[in-house]
mmCIF file of C-alpha atoms and ligand atoms in Angstrom:
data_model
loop_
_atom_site.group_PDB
_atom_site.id
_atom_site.type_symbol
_atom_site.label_atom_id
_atom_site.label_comp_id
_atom_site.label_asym_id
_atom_site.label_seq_id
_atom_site.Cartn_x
_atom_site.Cartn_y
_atom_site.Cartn_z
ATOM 1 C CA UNK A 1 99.821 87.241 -55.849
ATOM 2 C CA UNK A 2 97.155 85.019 -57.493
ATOM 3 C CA UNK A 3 93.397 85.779 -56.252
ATOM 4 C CA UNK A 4 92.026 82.526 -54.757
ATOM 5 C CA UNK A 5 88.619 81.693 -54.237
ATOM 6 C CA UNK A 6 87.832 79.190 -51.260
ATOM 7 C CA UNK A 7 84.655 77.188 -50.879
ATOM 8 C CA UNK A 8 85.996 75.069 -48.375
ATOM 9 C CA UNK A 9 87.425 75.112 -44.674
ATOM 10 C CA UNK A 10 91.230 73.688 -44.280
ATOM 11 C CA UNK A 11 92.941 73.509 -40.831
ATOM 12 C CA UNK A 12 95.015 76.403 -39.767
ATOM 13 C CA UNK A 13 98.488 75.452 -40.818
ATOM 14 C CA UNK A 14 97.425 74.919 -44.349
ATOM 15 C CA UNK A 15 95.071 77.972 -44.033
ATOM 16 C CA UNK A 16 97.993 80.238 -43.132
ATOM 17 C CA UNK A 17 100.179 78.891 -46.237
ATOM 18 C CA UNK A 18 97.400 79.596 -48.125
ATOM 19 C CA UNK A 19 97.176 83.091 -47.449
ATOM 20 C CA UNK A 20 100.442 84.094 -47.303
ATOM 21 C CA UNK A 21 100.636 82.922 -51.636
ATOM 22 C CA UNK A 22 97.333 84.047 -52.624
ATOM 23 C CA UNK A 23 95.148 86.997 -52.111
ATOM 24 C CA UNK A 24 92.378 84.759 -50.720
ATOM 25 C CA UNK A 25 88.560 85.336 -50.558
ATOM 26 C CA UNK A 26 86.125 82.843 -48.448
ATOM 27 C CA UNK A 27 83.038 82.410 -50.680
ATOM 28 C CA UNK A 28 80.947 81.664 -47.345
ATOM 29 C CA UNK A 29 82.173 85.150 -45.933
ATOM 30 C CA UNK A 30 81.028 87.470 -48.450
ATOM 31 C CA UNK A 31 78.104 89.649 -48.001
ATOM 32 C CA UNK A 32 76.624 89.026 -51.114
ATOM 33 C CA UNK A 33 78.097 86.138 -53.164
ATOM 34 C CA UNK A 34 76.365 86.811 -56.065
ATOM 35 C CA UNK A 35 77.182 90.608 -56.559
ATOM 36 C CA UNK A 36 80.658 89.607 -55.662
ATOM 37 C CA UNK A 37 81.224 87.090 -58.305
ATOM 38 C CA UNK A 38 79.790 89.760 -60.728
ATOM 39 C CA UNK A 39 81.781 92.396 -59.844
ATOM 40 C CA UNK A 40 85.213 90.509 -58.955
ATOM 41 C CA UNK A 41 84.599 87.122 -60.889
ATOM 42 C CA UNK A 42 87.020 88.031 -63.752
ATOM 43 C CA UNK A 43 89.780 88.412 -60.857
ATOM 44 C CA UNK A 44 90.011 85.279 -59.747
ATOM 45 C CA UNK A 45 92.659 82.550 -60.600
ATOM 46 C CA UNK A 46 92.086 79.571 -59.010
ATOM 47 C CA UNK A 47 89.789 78.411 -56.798
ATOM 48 C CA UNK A 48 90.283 75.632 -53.380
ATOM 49 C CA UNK A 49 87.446 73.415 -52.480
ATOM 50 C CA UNK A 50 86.356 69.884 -50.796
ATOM 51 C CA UNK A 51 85.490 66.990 -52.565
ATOM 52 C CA UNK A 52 82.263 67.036 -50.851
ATOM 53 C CA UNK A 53 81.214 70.346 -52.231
ATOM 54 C CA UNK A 54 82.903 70.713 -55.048
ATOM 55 C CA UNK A 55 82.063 73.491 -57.614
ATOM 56 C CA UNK A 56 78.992 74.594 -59.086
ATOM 57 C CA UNK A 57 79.228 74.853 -62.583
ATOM 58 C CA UNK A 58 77.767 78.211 -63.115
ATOM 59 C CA UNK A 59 80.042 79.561 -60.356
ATOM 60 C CA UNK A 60 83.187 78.270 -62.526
ATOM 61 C CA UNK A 61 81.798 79.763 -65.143
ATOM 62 C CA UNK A 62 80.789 82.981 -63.848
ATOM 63 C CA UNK A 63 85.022 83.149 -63.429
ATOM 64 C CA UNK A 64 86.381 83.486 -66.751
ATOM 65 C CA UNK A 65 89.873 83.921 -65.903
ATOM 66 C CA UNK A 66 90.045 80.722 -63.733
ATOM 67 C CA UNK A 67 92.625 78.401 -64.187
ATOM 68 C CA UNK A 68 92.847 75.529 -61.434
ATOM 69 C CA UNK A 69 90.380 73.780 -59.112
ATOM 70 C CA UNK A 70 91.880 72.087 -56.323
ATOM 71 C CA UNK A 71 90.043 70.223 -54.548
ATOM 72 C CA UNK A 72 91.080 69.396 -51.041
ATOM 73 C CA UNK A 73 89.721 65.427 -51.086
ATOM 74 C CA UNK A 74 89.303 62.415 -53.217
ATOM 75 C CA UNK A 75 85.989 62.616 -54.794
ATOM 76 C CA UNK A 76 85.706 64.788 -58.217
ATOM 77 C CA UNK A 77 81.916 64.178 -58.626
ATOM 78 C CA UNK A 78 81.005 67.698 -57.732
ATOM 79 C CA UNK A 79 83.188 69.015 -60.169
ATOM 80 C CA UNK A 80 81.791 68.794 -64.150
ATOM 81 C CA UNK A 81 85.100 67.867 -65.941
ATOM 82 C CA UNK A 82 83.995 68.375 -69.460
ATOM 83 C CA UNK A 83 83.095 72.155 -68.527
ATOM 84 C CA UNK A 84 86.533 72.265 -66.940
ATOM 85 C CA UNK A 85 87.697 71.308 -69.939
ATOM 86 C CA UNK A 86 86.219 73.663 -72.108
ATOM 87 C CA UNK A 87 86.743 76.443 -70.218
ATOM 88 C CA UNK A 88 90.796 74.915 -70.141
ATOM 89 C CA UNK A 89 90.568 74.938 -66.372
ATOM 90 C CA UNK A 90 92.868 72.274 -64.649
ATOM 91 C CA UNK A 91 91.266 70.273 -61.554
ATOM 92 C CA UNK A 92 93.347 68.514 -59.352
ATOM 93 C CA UNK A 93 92.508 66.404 -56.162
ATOM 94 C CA UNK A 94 94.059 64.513 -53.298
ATOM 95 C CA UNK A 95 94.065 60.201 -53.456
ATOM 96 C CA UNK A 96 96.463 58.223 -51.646
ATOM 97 C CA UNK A 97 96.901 60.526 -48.442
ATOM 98 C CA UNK A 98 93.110 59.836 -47.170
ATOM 99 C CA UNK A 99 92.936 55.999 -48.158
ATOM 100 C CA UNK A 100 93.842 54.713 -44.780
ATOM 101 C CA UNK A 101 91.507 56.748 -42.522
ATOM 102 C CA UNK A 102 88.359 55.960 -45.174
ATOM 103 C CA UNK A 103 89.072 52.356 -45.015
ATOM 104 C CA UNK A 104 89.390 52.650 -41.277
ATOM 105 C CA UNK A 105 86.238 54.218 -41.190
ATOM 106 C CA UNK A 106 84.623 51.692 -43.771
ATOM 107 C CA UNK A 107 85.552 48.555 -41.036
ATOM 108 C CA UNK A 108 84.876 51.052 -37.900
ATOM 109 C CA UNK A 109 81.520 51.465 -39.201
ATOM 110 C CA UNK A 110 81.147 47.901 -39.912
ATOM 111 C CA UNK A 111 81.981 46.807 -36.412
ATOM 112 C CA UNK A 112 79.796 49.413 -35.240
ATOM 113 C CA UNK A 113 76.630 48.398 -36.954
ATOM 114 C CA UNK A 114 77.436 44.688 -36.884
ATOM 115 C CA UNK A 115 78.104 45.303 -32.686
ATOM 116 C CA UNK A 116 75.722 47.925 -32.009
ATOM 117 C CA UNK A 117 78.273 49.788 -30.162
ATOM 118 C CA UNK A 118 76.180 52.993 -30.747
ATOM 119 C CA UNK A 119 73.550 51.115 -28.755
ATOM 120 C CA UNK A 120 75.701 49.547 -25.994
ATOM 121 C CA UNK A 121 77.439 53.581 -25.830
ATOM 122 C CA UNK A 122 73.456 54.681 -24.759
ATOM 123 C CA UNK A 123 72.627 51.954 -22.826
ATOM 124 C CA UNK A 124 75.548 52.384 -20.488
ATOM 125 C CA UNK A 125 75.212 56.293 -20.189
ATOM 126 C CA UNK A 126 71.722 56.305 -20.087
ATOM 127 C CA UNK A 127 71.741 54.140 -17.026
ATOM 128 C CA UNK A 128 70.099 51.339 -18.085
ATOM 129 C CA UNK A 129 72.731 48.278 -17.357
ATOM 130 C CA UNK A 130 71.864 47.925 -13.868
ATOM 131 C CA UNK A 131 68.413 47.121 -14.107
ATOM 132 C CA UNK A 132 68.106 46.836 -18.094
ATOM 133 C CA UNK A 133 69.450 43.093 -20.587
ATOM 134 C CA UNK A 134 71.371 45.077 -23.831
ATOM 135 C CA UNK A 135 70.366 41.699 -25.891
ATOM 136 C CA UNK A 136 73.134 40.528 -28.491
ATOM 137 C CA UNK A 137 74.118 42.200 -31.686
ATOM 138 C CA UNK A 138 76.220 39.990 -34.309
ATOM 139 C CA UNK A 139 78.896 38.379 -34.879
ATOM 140 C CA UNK A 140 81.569 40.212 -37.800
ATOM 141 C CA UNK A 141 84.355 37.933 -37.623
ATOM 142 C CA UNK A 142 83.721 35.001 -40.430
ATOM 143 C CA UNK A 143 81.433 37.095 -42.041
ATOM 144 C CA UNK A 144 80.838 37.252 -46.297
ATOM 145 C CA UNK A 145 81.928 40.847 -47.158
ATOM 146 C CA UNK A 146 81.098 42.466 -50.431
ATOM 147 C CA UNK A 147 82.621 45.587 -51.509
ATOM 148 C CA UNK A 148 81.235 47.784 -54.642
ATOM 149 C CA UNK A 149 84.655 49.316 -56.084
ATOM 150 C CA UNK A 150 88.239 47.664 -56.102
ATOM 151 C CA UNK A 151 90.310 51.119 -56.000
ATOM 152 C CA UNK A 152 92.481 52.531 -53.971
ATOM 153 C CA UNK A 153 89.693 52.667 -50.955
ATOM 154 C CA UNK A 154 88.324 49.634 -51.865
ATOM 155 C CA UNK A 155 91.642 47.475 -51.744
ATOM 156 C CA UNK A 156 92.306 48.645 -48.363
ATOM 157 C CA UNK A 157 89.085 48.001 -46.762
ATOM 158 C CA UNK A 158 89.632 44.473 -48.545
ATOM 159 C CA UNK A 159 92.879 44.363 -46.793
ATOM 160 C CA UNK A 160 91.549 45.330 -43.325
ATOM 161 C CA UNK A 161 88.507 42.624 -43.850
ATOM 162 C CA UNK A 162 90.838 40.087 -45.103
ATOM 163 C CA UNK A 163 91.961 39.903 -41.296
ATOM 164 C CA UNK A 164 88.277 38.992 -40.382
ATOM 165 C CA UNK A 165 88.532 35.447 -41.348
ATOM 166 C CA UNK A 166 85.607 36.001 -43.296
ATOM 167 C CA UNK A 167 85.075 35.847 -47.560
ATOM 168 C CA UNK A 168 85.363 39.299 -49.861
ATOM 169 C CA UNK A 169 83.815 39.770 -53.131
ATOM 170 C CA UNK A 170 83.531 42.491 -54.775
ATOM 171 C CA UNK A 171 82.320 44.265 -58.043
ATOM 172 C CA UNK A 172 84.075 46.915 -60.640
ATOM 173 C CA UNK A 173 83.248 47.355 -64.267
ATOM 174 C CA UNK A 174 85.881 44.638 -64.567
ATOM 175 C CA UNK A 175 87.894 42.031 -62.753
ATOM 176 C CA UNK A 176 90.729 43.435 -60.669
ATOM 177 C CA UNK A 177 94.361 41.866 -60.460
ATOM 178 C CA UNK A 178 93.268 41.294 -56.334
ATOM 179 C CA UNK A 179 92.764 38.126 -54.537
ATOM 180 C CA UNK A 180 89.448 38.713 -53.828
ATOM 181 C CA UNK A 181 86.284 36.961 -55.699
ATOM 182 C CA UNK A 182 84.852 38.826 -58.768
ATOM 183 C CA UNK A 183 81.359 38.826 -59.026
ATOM 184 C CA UNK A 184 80.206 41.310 -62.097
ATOM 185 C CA UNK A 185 76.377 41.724 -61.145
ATOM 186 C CA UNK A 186 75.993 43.983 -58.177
ATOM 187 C CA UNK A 187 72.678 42.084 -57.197
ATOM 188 C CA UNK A 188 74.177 39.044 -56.944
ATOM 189 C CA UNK A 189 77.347 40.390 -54.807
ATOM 190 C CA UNK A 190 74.750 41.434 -52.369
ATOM 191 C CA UNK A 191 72.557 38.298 -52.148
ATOM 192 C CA UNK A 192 75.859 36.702 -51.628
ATOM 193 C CA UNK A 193 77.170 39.017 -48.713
ATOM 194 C CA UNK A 194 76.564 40.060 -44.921
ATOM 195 C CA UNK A 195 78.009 43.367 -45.259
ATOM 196 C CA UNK A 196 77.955 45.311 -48.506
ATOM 197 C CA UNK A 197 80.443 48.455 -48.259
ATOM 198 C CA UNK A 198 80.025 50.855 -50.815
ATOM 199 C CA UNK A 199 83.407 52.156 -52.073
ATOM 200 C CA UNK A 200 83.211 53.427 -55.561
ATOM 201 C CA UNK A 201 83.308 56.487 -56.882
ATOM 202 C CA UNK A 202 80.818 58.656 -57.524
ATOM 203 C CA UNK A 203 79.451 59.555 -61.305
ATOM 204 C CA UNK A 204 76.890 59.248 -63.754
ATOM 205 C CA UNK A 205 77.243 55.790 -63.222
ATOM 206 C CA UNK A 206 77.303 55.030 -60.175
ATOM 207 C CA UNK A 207 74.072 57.019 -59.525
ATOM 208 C CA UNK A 208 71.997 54.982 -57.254
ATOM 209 C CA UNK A 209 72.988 52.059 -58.154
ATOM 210 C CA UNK A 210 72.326 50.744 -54.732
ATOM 211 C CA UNK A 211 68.837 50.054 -55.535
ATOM 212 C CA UNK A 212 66.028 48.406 -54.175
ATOM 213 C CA UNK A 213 66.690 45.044 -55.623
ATOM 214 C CA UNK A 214 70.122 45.569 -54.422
ATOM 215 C CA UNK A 215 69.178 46.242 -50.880
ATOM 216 C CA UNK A 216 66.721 43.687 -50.778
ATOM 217 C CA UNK A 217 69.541 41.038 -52.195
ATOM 218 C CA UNK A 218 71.233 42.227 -49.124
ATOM 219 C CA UNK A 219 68.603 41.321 -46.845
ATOM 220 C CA UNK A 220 67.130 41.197 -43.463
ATOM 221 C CA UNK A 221 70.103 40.169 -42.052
ATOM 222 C CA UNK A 222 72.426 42.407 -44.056
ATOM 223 C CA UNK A 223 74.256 45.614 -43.336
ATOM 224 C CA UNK A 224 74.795 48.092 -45.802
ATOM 225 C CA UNK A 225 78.240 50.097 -45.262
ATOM 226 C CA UNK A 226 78.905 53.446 -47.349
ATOM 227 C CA UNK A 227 81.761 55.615 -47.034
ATOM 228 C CA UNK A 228 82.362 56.891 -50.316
ATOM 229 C CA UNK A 229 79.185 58.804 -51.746
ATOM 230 C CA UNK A 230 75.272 59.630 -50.840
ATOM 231 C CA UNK A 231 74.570 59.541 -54.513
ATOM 232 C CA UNK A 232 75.869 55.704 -55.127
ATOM 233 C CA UNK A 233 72.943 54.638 -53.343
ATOM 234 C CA UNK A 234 68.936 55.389 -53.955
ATOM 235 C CA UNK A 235 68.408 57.066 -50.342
ATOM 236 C CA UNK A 236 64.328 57.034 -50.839
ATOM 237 C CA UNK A 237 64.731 52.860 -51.246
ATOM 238 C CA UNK A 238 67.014 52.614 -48.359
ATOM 239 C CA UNK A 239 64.995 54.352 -46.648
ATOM 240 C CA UNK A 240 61.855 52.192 -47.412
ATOM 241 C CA UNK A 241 63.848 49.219 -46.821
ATOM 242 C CA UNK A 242 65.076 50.106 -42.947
ATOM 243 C CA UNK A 243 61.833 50.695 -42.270
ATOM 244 C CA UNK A 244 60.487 47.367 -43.820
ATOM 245 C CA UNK A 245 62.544 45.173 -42.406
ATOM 246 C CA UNK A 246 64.089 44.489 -46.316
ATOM 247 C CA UNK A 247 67.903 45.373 -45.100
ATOM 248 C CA UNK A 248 68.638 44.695 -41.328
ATOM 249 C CA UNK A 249 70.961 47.953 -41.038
ATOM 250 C CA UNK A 250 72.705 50.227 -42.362
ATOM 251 C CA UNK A 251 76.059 52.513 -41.091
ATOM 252 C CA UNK A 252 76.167 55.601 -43.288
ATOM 253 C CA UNK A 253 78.563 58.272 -43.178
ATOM 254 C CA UNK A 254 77.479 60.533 -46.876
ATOM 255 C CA UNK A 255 74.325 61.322 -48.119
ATOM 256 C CA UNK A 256 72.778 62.439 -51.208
ATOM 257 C CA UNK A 257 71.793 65.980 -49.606
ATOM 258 C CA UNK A 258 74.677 66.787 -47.199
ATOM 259 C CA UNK A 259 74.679 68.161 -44.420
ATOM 260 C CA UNK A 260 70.593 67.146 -44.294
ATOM 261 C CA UNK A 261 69.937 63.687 -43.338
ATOM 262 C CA UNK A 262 66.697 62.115 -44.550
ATOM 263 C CA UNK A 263 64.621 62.403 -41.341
ATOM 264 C CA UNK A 264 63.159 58.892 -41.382
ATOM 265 C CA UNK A 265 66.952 57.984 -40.763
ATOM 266 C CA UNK A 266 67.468 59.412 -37.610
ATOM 267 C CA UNK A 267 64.648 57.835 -35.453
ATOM 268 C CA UNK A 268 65.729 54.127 -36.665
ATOM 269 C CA UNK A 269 67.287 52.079 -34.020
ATOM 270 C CA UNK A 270 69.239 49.724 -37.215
ATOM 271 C CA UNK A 271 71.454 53.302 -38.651
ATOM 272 C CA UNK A 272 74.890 54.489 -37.523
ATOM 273 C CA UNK A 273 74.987 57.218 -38.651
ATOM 274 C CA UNK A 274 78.205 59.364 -39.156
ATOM 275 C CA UNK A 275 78.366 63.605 -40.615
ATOM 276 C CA UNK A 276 80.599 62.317 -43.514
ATOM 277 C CA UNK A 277 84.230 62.284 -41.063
ATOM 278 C CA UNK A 278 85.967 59.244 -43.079
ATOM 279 C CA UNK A 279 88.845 61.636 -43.811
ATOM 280 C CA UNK A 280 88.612 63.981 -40.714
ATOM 281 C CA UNK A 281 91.653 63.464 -38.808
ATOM 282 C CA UNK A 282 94.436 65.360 -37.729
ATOM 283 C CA UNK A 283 96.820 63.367 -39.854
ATOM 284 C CA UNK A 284 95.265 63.375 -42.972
ATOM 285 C CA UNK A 285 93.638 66.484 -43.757
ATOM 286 C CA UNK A 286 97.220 67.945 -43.247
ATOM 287 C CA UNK A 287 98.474 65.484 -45.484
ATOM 288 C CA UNK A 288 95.493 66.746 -47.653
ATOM 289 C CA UNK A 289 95.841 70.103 -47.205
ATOM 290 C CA UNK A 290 99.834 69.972 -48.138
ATOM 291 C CA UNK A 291 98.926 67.831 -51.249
ATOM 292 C CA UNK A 292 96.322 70.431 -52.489
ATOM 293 C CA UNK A 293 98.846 73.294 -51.709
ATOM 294 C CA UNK A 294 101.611 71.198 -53.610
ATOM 295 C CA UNK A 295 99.074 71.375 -56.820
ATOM 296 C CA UNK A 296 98.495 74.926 -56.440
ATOM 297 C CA UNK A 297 102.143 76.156 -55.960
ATOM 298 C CA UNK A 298 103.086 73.780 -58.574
ATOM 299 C CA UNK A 299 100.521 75.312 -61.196
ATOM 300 C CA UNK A 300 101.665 78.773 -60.662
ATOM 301 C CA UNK A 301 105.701 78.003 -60.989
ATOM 302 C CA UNK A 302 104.962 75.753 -64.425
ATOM 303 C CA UNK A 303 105.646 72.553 -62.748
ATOM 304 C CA UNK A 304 103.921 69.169 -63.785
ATOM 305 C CA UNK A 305 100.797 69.254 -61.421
ATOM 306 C CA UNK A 306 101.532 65.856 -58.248
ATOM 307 C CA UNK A 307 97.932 64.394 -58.577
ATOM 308 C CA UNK A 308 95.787 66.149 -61.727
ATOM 309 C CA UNK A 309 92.217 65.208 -62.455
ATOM 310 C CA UNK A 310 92.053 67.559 -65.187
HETATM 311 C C1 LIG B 401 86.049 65.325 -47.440
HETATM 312 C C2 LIG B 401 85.837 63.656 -49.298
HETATM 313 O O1 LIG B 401 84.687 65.410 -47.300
HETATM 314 O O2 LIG B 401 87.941 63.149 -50.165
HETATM 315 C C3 LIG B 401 86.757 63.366 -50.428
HETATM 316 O O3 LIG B 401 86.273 63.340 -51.586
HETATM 317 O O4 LIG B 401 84.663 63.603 -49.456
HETATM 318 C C4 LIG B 401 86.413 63.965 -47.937
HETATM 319 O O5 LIG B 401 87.770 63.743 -47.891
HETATM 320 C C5 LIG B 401 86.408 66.544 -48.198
HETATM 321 O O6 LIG B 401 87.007 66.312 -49.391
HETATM 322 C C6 LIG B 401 87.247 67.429 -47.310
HETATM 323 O O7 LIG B 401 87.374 68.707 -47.896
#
């Protein structure tokens, strides 16, 4: 059996297939990672992994004899392609399978933030309604919705919004074939939306390009929505802006330092705040989890590989 190297955690049922077609080591498990990879590097064939975490690049090239990275999620940001490449190592991911539960994360969070419900959640169990007024939060029906990236994720939140009687925009490096307004400067987008939801993906140049400008565009009374990646969006400015008053709110569920939140973030009363979950259901990371074992077993008979990256 092939040796297989796993960086991430996958639910039982696909854990179990897993093991029972590769000789499987957890990276997080060994004693001594390091002296491991040394000693047993050359040994392993392929390695599993999230899209969140993807691989170092010294780690995939510390295994010379590696052939595949599949990554159990979307996102191939954490993976450098061009050293793939050279090193003729095929990456593969998972799209299509997780596009539903993001985008029903992306509006989730948006009726969150827009409703407070995190608030009215703590003012009920805390006790306070009986003697306490919860005050009004606003309105998300009718709203102007902008939405950075018109992919797969993208498209569906517009479809979900589309039922808020509202107006979407959005921005890509170039018009899409949607029926949604096209507005090429990001800046402008925001000025000209209530809710901003970040849903490209994540590279070189995407990297923080949720600036300060951007936010403040946004405004006092905007929300900023971001399910895809941490790094799409300069944390340090968000951060500034929350606590100026700049951008009204902001429901996040990635960061650019994952799992560590920046701490200004979590005593603001204007954050939802969610430990990156927009594909962590049931459902779908089996439907993950099958699609990254499909690649795998598909690699190792010869067959054309369902959903390559690489
Ligand atoms: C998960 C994700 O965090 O799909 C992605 O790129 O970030 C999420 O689905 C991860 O991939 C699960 O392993």
């Amino acid at each position: 059996m092939p040796t297989l190297l796993q960086l991430t955690s996958l639910r039982p049922e696909i854990q179990s297939v897993l093991d029972s077609q590769f000789t499987v080591h957890h990276y997080a498990k060994l004693p001594d990672a390091a002296a491991w990879v040394t000693a047993h590097g050359a040994e392993v064939d392929a390695v599993a992994t999230g899209g969140g975490n993807g691989i170092p690049t010294a780690l995939m090239v510390a295994l010379p004899n590696l052939k595949i990275v599949a990554i159990n999620g979307v996102g191939f940001d954490k993976v450098d392609l061009e050293a793939a490449r050279a090193q003729g190592v095929r990456v593969t991911n998972t799209p299509d399978v997780l596009t539903d539960d993001v985008a029903d994360l992306a509006v989730g969070l948006t009726i969150g933030i827009m409703r407070r419900l995190h608030h009215a959640h703590r003012f009920v169990t805390a006790g306070h309604w009986p003697t306490k007024d919860w005050g009004l939060a606003r309105k998300v029906s009718g709203k102007r919705f902008g939405i950075l990236g018109m992919g797969r994720i993208g498209q569906a939140v517009a479809r979900r919004l589309s039922g808020f009687d509202g107006t979407i925009s959005y921005t890509d490096v170039a018009a899409k074939d949607v029926p949604y307004h096209f507005v090429p400067d990001l800046v402008q987008l925001a000025a000209g939306s209530d809710v901003l939801v970040v849903c490209a993906a994540a590279s070189t140049a995407t990297r923080a390009i949720v600036n300060g400008p951007v936010l403040d565009a946004l405004g006092p009374e905007g929300a900023l929505v971001n399910i895809a990646r941490g790094s799409i969006v300069d944390e340090v400015a968000l951060v500034a802006a929350l606590q100026s008053g700049a951008l009204g709110a902001a429901a996040l569920d990635v960061f650019v330092d994952e799992p560590n939140v920046p701490a200004a973030l979590l005593g603001m009363e204007n954050v939802l705040l969610t430990p990156h979950i927009a594909s962590a259901t049931t459902e779908t990371r089996r439907a993950m989890g099958m699609l990254m074992l499909d690649n795998l077993s598909s690699f190792f008979a010869g067959r054309p590989l369902p959903t390559p990256v690489v």
